[in-house]
Structure formats: structure tokens, C-alpha cells
C-alpha positions as MATLAB code, in Angstrom:
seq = 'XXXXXXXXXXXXXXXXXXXXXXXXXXXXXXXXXXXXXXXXXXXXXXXXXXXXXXXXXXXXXXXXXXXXXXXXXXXXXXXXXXXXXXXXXXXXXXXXXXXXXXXXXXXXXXXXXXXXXXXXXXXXXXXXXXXXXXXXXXXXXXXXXXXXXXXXXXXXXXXXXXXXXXXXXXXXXXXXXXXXXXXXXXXXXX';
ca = [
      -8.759   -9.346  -14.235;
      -5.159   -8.286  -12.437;
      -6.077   -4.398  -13.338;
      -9.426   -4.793  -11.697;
      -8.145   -7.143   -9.084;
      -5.146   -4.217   -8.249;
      -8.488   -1.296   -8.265;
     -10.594   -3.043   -5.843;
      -7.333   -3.636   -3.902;
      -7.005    0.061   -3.797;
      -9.829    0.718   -2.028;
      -9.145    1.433    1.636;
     -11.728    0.957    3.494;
      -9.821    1.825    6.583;
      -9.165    5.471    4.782;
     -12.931    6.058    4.238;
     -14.461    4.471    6.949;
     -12.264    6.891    9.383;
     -13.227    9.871    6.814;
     -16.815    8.868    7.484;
     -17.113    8.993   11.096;
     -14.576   11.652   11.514;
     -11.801    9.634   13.137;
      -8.114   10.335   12.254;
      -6.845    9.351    9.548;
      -5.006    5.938    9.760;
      -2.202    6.524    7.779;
      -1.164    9.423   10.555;
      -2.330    7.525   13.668;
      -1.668    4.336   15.824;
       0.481    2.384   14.210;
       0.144    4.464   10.588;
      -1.352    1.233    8.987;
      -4.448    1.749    7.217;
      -5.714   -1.832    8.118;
      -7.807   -3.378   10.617;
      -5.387   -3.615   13.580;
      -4.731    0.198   13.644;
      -8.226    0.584   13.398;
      -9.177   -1.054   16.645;
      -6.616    0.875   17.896;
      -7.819    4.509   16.790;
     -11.372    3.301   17.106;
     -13.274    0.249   18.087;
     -14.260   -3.036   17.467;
     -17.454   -2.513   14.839;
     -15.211   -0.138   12.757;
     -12.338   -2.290   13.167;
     -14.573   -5.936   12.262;
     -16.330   -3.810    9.317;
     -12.319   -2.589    7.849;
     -11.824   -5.976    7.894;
     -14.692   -7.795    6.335;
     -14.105   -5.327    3.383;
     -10.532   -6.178    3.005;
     -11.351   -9.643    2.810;
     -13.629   -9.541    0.704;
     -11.835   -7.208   -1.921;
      -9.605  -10.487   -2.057;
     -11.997  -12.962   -2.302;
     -13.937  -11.522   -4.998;
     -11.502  -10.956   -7.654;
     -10.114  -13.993   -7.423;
     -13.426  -16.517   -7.102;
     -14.174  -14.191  -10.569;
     -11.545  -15.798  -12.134;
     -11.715  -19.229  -10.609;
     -15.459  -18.758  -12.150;
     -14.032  -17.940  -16.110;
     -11.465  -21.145  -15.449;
      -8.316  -19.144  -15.158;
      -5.049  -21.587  -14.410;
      -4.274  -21.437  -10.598;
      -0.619  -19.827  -11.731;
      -2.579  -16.582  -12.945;
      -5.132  -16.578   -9.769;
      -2.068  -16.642   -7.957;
      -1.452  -13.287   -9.933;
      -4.528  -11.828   -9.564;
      -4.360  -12.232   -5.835;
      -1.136  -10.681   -6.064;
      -2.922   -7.492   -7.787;
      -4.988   -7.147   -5.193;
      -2.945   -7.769   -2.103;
      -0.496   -4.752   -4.187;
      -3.538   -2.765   -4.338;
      -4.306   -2.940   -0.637;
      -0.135   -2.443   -0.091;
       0.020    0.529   -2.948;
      -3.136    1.891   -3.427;
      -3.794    4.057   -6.361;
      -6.707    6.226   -4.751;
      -4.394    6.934   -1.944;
      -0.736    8.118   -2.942;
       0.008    4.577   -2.876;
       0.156    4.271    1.312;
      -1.589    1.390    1.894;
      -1.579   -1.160    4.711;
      -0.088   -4.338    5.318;
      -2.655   -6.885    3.367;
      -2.791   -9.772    5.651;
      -6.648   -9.431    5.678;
      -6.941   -9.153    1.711;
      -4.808  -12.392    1.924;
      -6.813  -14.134    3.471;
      -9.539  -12.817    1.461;
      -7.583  -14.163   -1.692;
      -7.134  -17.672   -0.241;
     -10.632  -18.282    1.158;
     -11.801  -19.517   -2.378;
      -9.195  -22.306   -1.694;
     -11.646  -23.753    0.554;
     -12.879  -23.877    4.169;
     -10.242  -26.284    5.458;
      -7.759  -23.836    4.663;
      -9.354  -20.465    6.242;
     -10.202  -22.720    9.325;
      -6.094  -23.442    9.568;
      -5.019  -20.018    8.752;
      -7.535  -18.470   11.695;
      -6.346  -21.058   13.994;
      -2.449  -20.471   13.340;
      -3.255  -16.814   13.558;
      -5.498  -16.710   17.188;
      -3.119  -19.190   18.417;
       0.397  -17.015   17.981;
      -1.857  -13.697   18.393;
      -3.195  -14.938   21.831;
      -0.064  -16.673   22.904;
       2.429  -13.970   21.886;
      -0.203  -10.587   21.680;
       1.808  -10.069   18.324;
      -0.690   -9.076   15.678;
       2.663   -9.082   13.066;
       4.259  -11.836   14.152;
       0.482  -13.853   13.775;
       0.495  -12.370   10.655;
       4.094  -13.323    9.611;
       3.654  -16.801   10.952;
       0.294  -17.465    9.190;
       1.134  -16.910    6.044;
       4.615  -18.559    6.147;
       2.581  -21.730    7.434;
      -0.099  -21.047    4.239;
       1.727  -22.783    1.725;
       2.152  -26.084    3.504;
      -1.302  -25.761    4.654;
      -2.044  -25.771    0.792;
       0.100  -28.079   -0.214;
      -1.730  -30.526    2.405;
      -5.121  -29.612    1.132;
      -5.108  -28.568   -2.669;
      -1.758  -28.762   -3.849;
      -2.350  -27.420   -7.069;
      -2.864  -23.991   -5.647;
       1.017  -24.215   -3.833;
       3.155  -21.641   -6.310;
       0.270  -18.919   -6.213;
       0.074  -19.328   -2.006;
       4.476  -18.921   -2.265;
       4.064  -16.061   -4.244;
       1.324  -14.352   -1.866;
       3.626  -15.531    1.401;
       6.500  -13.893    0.147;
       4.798  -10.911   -0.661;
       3.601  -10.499    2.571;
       6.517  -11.457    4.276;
       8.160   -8.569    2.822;
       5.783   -6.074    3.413;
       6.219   -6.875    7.384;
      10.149   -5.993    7.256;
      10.053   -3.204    9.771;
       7.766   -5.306   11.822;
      10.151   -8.502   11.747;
      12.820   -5.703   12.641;
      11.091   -4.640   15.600;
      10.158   -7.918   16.615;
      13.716   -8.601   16.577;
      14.993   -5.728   18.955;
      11.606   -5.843   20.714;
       9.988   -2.860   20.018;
       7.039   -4.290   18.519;
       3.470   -3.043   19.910;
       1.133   -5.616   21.132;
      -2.539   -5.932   21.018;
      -4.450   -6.376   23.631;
      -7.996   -8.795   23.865;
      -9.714   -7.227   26.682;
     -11.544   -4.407   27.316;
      -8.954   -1.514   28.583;
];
């Protein structure tokens, strides 16, 4: 299950998508992110909303397969992990892959409802107030675990492991949030 979780992970749907309809490649435009944000960015909002649906969902299945064959929460936790690393390092792609934040939240949607419904709020409400796609990011996840350990606390070590992960992965985003370099998005039309 963590091989196949990390495979699926590796597909970038941002990659092919912008292969398909002859856009430039992510990885070498915007923000060089091959995730949804940079997406909207190089493109627009169907190809961005359709980059995204697949990353979730390349989280969500792998690990509602193994919630299905009763695998402990403490080894979902790692097959999430595989495929938020495949997203982050994918195989298919020299290993430059995006950021995972949507794949994370594909990964803790089998949690339940409750929790996607918190993690979307905490995420339009720093994103709107602060036009800081990262810094949403950053401060979503960091808030997933207690989140989690309000609603099914059994799942709290997996959701730690996943935060930190992510957390990482934004270093040079927390470091340009810091000296303010940090692009913003924007939620109207230009």
C-alpha cells in the first residue's frame, strides 16, 4: 500500500495537464510549483480546479484503500505520507514535484467531513485575509492536528506526521514570508 500510495503520488497532474493543452511547463513557470496555485497562475481556473481535484484525490484514495483492509491509523498515517512524498518527489518526473497541500487534504478527507469543512475554512479565511496561498497552507495544516485531536483523536500521530511534512516542504516560502517577498494570489478577475 505505501509503494502504490508513493506511485499515484507521483503522478502530476499539473505536469500533464499543461503538456496536454500546450501550456508551459510548471516546473519552469510562475512560481515553478507543479501544483494548483501555479496553475491558475500560468493558466486558468478550470485547469487550475481540475490539477486540484486530481491531487486530492490521489490522497484520498490510497488511504480510504487501506482504511477499507483495516490498516492501524499509525500506518495510514504512513501511507499518506507515501503519497504526499510522491506528489513532493515524484518518480515520473526527476523527482520535482510540488508542494502537496492539496494531496493533504486529499489524505485527511477520509477522516471525515467535520474535518475537511475546518481545514477549508482555516485555509479561505488566512488566504482571503492575508492573499497568502503559503502561509494558508502553512497555517492549515499546523491547525490539522488539533482539529483531529478535537474530532477523531485516534487519527492525531498520523495528522503530526503529515503537518510536519508539509511544514517543511514550505521552508523557502516561510523564508520569504519572513523578509516579505512572498507572491500573493489574487481572487478577482485581473
Amino acid at each position: 500500500m505505501v509503494v502504490m500510495a508513493y506511485l499515484v503520488g507521483s503522478i502530476s497532474s499539473a505536469i500533464l495537464l499543461c503538456k496536454l493543452l500546450s501550456l508551459p511547463d510548471p516546473r519552469s513557470a510562475g512560481s515553478n510549483n507543479p501544483g494548483a496555485t501555479n496553475v491558475l497562475r500560468i493558466s486558468n481556473k478550470f485547469v487550475a480546479a481540475s490539477v486540484l481535484i486530481f491531487d486530492i484525490l490521489k490522497g484520498t484514495l490510497p488511504v480510504w484503500a487501506g482504511y477499507f483492509l483495516g490498516i492501524e491509523p499509525v500506518y495510514l498515517g504512513v501511507i499518506a505520507l507515501a503519497a504526499c512524498l510522491g506528489h513532493m518527489y515524484p518518480i515520473f518526473f526527476n523527482f520535482e514535484g510540488g508542494k502537496a497541500v492539496a494531496t493533504a487534504f486529499g489524505v485527511l478527507l477520509p477522516i471525515g467531513l467535520d474535518l475537511a469543512g475546518l481545514l477549508i475554512l482555516t485555509w479561505l479565511i488566512v488566504a482571503k485575509t492575508t492573499r497568502y496561498s503559503s502561509l494558508a497552507a502553512i497555517v492549515t495544516v499546523s491547525m490539522a492536528p488539533l482539529y483531529t485531536w478535537l474530532l477523531k483523536p485516534i487519527y492525531v500521530i498520523p495528522v503530526l506526521m503529515l503537518s510536519g511534512l508539509i511544514i517543511f516542504r514550505h521552508k523557502e516560502n516561510i523564508i520569504r514570508l519572513i523578509q516579505g517577498s512572498e507572491s500573493k494570489i489574487s481572487f478577482t478577475k485581473k
